[in-house]
Coordinates of C-alpha atoms and ligand atoms in Angstrom, one line a residue:
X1 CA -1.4 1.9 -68.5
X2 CA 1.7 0.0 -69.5
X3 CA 1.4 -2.5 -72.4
X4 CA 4.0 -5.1 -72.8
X5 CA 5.3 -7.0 -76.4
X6 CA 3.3 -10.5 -76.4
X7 CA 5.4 -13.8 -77.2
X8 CA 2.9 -14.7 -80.1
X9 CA 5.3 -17.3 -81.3
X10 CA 5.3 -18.8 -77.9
X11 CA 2.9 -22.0 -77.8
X12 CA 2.7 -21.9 -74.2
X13 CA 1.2 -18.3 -74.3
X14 CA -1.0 -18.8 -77.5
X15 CA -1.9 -21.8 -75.5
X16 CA -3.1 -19.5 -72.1
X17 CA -4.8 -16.9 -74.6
X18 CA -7.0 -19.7 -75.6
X19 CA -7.9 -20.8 -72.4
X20 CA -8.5 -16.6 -71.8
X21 CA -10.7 -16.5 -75.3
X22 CA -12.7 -20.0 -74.4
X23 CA -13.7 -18.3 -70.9
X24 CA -14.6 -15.0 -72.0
X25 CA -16.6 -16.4 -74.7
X26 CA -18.5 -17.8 -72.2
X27 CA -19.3 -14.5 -70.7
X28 CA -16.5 -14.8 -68.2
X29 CA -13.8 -12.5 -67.0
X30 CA -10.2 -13.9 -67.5
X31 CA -6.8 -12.8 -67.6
X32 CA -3.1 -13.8 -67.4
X33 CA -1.8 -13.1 -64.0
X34 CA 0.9 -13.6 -61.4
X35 CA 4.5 -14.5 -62.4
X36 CA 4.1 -14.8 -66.0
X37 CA 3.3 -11.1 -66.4
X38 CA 5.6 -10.1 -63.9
X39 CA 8.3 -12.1 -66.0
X40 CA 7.2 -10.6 -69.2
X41 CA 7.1 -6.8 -67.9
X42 CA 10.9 -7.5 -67.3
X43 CA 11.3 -9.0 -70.9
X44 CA 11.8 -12.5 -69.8
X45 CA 10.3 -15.5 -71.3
X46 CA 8.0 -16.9 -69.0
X47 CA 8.1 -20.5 -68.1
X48 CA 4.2 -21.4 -67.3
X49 CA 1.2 -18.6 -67.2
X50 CA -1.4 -18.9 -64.3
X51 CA -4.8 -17.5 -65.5
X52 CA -7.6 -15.9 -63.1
X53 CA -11.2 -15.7 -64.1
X54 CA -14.4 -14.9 -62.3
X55 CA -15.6 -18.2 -63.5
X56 CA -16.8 -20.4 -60.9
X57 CA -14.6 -23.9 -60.9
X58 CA -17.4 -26.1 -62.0
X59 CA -17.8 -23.6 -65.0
X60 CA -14.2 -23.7 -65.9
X61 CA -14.1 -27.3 -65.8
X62 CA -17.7 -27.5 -67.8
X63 CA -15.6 -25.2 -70.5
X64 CA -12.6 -27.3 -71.2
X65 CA -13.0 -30.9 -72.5
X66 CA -9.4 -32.1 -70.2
X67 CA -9.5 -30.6 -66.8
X68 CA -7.9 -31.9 -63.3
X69 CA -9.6 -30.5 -59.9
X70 CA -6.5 -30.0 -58.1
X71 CA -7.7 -27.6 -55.6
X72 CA -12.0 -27.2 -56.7
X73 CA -12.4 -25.9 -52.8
X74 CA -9.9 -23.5 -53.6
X75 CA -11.2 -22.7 -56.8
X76 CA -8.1 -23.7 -58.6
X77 CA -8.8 -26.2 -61.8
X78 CA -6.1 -27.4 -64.1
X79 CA -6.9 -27.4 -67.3
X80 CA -4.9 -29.4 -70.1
X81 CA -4.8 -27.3 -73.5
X82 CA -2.4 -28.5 -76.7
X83 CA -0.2 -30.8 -74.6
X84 CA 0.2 -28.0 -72.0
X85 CA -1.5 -27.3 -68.5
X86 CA -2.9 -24.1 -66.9
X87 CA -3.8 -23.1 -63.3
X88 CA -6.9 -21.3 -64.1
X89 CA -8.0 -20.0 -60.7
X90 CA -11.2 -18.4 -60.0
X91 CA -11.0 -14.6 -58.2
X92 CA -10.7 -15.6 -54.7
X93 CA -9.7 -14.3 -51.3
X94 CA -8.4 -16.4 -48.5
X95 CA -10.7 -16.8 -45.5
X96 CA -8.0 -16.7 -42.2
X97 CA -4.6 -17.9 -41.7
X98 CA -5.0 -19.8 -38.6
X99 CA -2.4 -21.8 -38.7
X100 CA -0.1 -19.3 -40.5
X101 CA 0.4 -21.9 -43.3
X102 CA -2.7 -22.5 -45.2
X103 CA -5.6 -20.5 -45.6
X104 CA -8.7 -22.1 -43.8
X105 CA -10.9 -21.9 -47.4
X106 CA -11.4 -19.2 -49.5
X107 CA -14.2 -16.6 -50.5
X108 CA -15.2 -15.9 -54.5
X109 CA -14.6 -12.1 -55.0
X110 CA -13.5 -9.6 -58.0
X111 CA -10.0 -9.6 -59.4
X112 CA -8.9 -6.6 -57.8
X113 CA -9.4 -8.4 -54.5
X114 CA -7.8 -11.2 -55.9
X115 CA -4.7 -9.0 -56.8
X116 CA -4.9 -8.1 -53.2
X117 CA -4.4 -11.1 -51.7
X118 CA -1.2 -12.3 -54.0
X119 CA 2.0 -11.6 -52.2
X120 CA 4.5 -8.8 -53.6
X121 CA 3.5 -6.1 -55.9
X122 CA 5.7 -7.6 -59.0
X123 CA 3.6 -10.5 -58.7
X124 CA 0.3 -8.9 -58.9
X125 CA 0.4 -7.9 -62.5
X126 CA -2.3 -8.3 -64.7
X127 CA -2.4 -9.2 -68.2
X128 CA -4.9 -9.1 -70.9
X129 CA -3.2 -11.4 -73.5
X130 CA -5.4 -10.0 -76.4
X131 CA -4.1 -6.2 -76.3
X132 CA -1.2 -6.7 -74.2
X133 CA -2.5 -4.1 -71.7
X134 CA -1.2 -4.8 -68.2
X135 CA -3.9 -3.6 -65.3
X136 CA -1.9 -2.9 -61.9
X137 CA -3.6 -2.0 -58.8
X138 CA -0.7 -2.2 -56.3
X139 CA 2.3 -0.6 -57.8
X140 CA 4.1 -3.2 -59.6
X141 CA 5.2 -1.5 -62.8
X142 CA 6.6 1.2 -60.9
X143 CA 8.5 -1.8 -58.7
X144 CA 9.5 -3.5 -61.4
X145 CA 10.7 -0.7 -62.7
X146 CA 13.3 0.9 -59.9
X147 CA 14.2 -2.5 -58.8
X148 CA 12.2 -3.2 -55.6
X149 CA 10.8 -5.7 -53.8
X150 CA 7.7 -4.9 -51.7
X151 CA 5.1 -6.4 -49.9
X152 CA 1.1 -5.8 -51.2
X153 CA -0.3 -3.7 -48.0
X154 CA 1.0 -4.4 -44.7
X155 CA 4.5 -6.6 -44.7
X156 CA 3.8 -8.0 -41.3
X157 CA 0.0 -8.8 -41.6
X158 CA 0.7 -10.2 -45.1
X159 CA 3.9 -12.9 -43.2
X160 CA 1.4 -13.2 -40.2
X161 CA -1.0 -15.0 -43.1
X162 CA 1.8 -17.3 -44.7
X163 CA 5.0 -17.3 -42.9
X164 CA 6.4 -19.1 -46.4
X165 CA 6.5 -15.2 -47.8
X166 CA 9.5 -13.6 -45.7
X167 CA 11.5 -16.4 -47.5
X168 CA 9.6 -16.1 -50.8
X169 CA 10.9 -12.5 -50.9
X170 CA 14.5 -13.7 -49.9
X171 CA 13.8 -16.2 -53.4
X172 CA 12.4 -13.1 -55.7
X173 CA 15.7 -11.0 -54.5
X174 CA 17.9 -13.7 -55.5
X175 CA 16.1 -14.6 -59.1
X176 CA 15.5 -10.4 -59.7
X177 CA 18.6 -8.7 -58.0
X178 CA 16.0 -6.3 -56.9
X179 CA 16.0 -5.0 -53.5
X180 CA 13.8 -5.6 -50.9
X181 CA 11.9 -2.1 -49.6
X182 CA 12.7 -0.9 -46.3
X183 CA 9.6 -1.4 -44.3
X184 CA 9.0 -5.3 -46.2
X185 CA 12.5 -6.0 -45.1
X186 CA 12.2 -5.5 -41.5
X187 CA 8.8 -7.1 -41.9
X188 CA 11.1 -10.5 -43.3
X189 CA 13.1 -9.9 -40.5
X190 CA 10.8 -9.4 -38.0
X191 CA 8.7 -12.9 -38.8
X192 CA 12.3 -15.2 -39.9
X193 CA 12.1 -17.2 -37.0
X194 CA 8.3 -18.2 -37.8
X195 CA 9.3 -20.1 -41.2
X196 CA 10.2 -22.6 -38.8
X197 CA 5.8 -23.1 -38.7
X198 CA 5.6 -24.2 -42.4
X199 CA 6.4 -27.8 -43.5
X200 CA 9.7 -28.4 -45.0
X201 CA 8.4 -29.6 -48.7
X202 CA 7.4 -25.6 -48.9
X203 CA 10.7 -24.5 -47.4
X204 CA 12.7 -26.8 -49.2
X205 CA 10.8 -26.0 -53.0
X206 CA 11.3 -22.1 -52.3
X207 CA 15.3 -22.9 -51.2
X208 CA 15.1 -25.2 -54.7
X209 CA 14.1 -21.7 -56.4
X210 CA 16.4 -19.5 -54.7
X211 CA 19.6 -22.3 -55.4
X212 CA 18.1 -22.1 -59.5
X213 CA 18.8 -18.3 -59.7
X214 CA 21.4 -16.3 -61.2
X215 CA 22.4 -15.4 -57.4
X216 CA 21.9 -18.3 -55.1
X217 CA 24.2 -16.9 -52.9
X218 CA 22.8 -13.5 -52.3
X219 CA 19.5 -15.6 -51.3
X220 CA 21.8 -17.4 -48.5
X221 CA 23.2 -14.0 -47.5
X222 CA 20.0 -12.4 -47.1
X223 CA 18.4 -15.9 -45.5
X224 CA 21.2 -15.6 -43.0
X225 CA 20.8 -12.1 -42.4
X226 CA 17.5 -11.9 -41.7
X227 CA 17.7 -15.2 -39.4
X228 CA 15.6 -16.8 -41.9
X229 CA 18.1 -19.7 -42.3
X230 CA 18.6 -20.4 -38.5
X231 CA 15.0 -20.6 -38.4
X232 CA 14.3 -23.0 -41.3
X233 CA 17.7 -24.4 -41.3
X234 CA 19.2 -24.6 -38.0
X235 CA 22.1 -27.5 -38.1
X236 CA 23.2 -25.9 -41.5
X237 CA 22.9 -22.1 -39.8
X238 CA 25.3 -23.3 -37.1
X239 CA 27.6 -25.2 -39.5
X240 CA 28.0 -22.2 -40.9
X241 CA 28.7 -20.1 -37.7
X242 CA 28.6 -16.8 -38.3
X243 CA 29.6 -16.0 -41.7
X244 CA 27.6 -16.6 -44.7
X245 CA 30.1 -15.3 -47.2
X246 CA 32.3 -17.8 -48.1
X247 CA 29.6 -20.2 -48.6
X248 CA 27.2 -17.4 -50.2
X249 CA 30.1 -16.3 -52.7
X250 CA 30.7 -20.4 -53.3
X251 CA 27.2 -20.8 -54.3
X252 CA 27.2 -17.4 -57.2
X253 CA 30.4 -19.1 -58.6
X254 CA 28.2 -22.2 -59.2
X255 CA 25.2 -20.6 -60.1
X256 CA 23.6 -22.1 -63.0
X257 CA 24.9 -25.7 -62.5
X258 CA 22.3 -28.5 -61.2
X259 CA 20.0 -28.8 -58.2
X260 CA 22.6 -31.7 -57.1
X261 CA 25.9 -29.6 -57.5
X262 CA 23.9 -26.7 -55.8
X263 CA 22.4 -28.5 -53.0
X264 CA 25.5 -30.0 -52.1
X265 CA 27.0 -27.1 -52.0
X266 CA 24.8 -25.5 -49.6
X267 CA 25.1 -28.5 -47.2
X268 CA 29.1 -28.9 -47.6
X269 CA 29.5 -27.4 -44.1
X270 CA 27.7 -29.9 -42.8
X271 CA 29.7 -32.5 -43.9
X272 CA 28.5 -35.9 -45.2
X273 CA 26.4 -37.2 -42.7
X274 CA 24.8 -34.1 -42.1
X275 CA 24.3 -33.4 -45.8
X276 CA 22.5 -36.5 -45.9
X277 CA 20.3 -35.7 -43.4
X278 CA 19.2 -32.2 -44.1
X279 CA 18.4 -33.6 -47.9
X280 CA 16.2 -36.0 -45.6
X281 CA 14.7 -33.5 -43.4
X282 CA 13.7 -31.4 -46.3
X283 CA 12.1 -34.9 -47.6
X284 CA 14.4 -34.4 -51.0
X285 CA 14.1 -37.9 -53.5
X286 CA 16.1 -40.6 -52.4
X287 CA 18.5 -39.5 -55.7
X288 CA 19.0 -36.0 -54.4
X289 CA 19.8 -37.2 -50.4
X290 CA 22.2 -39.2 -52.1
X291 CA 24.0 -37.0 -54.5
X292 CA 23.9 -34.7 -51.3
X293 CA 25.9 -36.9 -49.5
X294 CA 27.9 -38.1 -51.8
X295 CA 29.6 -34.9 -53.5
X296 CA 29.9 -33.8 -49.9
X297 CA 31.6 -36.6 -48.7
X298 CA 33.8 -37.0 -52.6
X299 CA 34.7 -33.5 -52.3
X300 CA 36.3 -34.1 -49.0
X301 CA 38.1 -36.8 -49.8
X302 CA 39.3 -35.1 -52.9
X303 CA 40.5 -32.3 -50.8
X304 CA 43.5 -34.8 -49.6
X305 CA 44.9 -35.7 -53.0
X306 CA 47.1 -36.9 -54.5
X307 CA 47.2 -40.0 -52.9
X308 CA 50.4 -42.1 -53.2
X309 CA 48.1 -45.1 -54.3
X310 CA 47.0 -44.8 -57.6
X311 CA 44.0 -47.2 -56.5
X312 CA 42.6 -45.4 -53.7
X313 CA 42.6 -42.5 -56.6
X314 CA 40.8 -44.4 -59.1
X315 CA 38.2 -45.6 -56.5
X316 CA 37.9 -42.0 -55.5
X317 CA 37.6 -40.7 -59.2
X318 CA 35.5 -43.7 -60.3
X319 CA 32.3 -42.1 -58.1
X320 CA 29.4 -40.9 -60.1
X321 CA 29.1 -37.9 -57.7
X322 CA 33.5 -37.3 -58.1
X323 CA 32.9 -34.7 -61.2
X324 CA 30.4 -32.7 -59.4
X325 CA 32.3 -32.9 -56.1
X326 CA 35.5 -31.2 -58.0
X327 CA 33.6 -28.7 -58.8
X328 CA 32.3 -27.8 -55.4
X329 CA 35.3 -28.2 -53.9
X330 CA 36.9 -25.7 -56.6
X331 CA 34.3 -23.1 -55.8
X332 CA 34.8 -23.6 -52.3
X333 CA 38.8 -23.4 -52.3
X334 CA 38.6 -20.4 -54.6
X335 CA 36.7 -18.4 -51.9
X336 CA 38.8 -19.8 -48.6
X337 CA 41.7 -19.3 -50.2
X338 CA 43.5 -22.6 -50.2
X339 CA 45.5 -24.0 -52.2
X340 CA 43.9 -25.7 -55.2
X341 CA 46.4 -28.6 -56.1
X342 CA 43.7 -30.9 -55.3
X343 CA 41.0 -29.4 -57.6
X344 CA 44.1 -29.6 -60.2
X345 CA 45.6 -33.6 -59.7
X346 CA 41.8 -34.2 -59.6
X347 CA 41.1 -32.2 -62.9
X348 CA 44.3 -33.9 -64.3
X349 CA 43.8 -37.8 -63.9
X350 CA 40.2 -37.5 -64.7
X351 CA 40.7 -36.3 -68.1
X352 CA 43.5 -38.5 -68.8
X353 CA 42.0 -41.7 -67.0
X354 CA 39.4 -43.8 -69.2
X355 CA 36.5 -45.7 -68.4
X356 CA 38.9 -48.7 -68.8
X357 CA 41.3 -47.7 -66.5
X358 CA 38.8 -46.6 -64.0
X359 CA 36.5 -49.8 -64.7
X360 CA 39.1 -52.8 -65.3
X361 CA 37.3 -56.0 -66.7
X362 CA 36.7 -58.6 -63.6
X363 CA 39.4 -61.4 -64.2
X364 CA 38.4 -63.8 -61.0
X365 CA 35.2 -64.6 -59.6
X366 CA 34.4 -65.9 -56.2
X367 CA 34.6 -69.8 -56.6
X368 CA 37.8 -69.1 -58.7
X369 CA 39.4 -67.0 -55.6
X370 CA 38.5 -69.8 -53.6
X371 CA 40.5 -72.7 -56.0
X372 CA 43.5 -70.4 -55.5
X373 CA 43.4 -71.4 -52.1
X374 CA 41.0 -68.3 -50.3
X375 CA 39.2 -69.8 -47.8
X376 CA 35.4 -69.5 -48.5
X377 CA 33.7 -66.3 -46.7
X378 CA 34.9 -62.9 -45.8
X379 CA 38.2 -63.1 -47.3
X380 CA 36.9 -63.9 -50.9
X381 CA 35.4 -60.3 -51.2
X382 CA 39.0 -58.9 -49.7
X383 CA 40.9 -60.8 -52.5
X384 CA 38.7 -59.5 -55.1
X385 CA 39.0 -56.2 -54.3
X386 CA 42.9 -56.5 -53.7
X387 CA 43.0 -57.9 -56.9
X388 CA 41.1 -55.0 -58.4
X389 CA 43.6 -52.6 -56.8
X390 CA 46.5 -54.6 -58.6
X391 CA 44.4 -54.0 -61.3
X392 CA 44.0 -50.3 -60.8
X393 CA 47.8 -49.8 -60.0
X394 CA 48.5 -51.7 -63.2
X395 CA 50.2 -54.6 -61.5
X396 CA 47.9 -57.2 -62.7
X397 CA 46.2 -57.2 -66.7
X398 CA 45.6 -60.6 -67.5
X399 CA 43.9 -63.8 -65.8
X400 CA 47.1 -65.5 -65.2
X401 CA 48.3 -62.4 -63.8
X402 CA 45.5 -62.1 -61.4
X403 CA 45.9 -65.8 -59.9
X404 CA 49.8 -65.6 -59.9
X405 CA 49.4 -62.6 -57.9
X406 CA 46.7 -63.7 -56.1
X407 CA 48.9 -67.1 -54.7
X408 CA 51.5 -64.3 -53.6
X409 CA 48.4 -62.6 -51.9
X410 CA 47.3 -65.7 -50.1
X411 CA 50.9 -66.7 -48.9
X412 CA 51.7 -63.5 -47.6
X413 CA 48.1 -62.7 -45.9
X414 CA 48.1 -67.0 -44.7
X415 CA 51.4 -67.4 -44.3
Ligands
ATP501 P1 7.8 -18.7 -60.5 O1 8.4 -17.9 -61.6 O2 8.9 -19.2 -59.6 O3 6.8 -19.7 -60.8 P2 5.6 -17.2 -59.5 O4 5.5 -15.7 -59.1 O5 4.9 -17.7 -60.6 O6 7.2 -17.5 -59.6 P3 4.3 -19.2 -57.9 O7 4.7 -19.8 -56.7 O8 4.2 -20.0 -59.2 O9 5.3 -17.9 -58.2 O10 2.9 -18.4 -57.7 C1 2.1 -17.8 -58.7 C2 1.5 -16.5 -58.1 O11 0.6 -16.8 -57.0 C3 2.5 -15.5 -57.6 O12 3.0 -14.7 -58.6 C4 1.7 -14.8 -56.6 O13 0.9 -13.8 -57.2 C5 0.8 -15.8 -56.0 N1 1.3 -16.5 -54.8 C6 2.1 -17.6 -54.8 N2 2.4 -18.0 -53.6 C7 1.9 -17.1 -52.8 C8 1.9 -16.9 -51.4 N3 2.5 -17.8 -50.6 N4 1.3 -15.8 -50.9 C9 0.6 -14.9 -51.7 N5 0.6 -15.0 -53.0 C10 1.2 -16.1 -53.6
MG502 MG1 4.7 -19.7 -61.2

């Protein structure tokens, strides 16, 4: 019997050992299980804890005054407790996979069958957060302990169920460093090309997690070595070809940074367009498509300064995605080998540029262009910009500058 240190001081716990004291109270069972103990038996600080109980849904919600039936035919019941919410699930065991995605309905049981049912044996931990005693039927501690890994009972009937796990292992590896056991990794191996079954918001939320850890890129190496990535992620898999390291040591030298930075990263090979349309595909926000195709498509054209025109700089540099695509495009040089003059000039002019110089104050509008003699339409938007390139290079500051430069512009583009 292990027994970890309890965060006391922590609201979100004190908040879960309330829900566990309201529930036993009433004669239930309930405990702190799943990631949260897992997290705490390794001395981190969890982020949310999930309880179990062998209370029925309508019980749990009959219990609490502020409850949200997420999943009631699942038995799951969010329950809202101090400004904070809990998955309180009731013991349950999944009725068949037919579709290898979902489970067709579930089946009340005991929480040893419950434990059962969960996916690796870190994440089957069970926590009573009175005494701090942690119950383990399947092995975790020991896991958890040396570093590994491992599938509850049999690997391949356990991916058969939910072909999401072989890449929810790939995600634990990269967010532990563990390693994954012998027998559970040709199991991953063995059903890779299935992930291809489950929908993409699952796919993409798991590759999320993996991008989040302190080793994103030992999740893409191990995605690409088990064939997990060609099957969930063909055009990027290709993009790559066949060699995952560059990009995989890319992403650990931006570990840490945000999901934009990191997802762009990952999609670089692919190139603009194509970033854009796996961020699609995976059914990411409009903001993250964007920032996707953006830093890809910034950090390329970074990747050919300096430019002799200090305006086609300034545009460049003026992007919102141009800070994150330098640093992409740094961790990407760093591991090819390139030369980095780019990353450097880029560095360079965007600490010394400021927003004014980047941003000059409009001098002209339209109908103004058009009294300097532009003819009305197409060529009023082409002045304005040229003028904002004078601008840019510093050729033009004032008003008066703008249309005695402007008179130039129309002679020489009329005339
Ligand atoms: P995180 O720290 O990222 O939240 P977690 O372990 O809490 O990790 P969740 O996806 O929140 O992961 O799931 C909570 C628990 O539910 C897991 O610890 C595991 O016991 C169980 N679980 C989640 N997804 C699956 C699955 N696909 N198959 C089996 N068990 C699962
Ligand atoms: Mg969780």
């Amino acid at each position: 019997m292990i027994r970890v240190d309890l965060p006391a001081r922590d609201p979100a716990f004190t908040g879960a050992r309330k829900v566990v004291r309201v529930l036993r109270e009433r004669g239930h069972e309930a405990y702190v299980v799943g990631g949260a103990v897992r997290d705490l038996v390794m001395g981190i600080r969890p982020r949310e804890y999930d309880i179990a109980t062998s209370a029925r849904p309508e019980e749990v919600q009959a219990s609490f005054r502020h409850t949200i039936p997420v999943g009631v035919q699942f038995g799951v019941v969010r329950v809202r407790l101090w400004g904070r919410e809990y998955e309180v699930a009731t013991y349950r065991v999944d009725l068949g996979y037919t579709d290898g995605r979902r489970p067709d309905g579930v089946r009340f049981t005991d929480l040893r069958e419950d434990v059962l049912r969960r996916d690796f044996t870190m994440n089957g931990l069970v926590l009573d957060p009175e005494s701090g005693e942690v119950t383990d039927f399947v092995g975790g501690c020991a896991d958890i302990r040396a570093g590994v890994i491992r599938a509850i009972g049999e690997a391949a009937e356990r991916f058969a169920e939910d072909r999401l796990r072989p890449l929810r292992a790939v995600r634990f590896a990269a967010q532990t460093g563990f390693r994954i056991e012998d027998a559970t990794w040709a199991a991953v191996r063995e059903a890779a090309g299935e992930v291809r079954r489950v929908s993409m918001e699952r796919v993409r939320d798991e590759v999320d997690k993996m991008l989040r850890t302190a080793r994103p890129g030992l999740g893409l190496r191990l995605a690409h070595e088990s064939g997990l990535l060609r099957a969930a992620l063909p055009a990027l898999a290709e993009a790559m070809g066949g060699d995952a390291e560059v990009p995989a040591r890319a992403l650990d030298r931006l570990a840490g940074r945000e999901g934009e930075v990191l997802w762009a990263a990952l999609a670089w090979p692919l190139g603009p367009e194509g970033a854009g349309r796996l961020g699609r595909a995976l059914r990411h926000s409009r903001r993250m498509v964007e920032a996707m195709r953006g830093v890809v498509q910034a950090g390329r054209a970074i990747r050919a300064l300096p430019d002799p025109d200090v305006a086609v700089e300034k545009r460049l540099l003026r992007s919102p995605h141009a800070a994150e695509a330098v640093g992409v495009l740094e961790a990407w040089l760093a591991e090819t080998g390139e030369d980095a003059e780019c990353v450097r000039h880029a560095r360079d002019r965007l600490a010394a540029w400021t927003r004014e110089d980047l941003f000059p104050p409009r001098l002209l509008n339209g109908s103004e262009v058009i009294e300097v003699g532009i003819p009305a339409g197409p060529r009023v938007g082409e002045a304005l910009r040229a003028v904002e390139d004078a601008q840019l290079r510093g050729e033009v500051r004032t008003r008066d500058d703008a249309i005695r430069w402007l008179r130039g512009f129309a002679g020489g583009a009329t005339g």
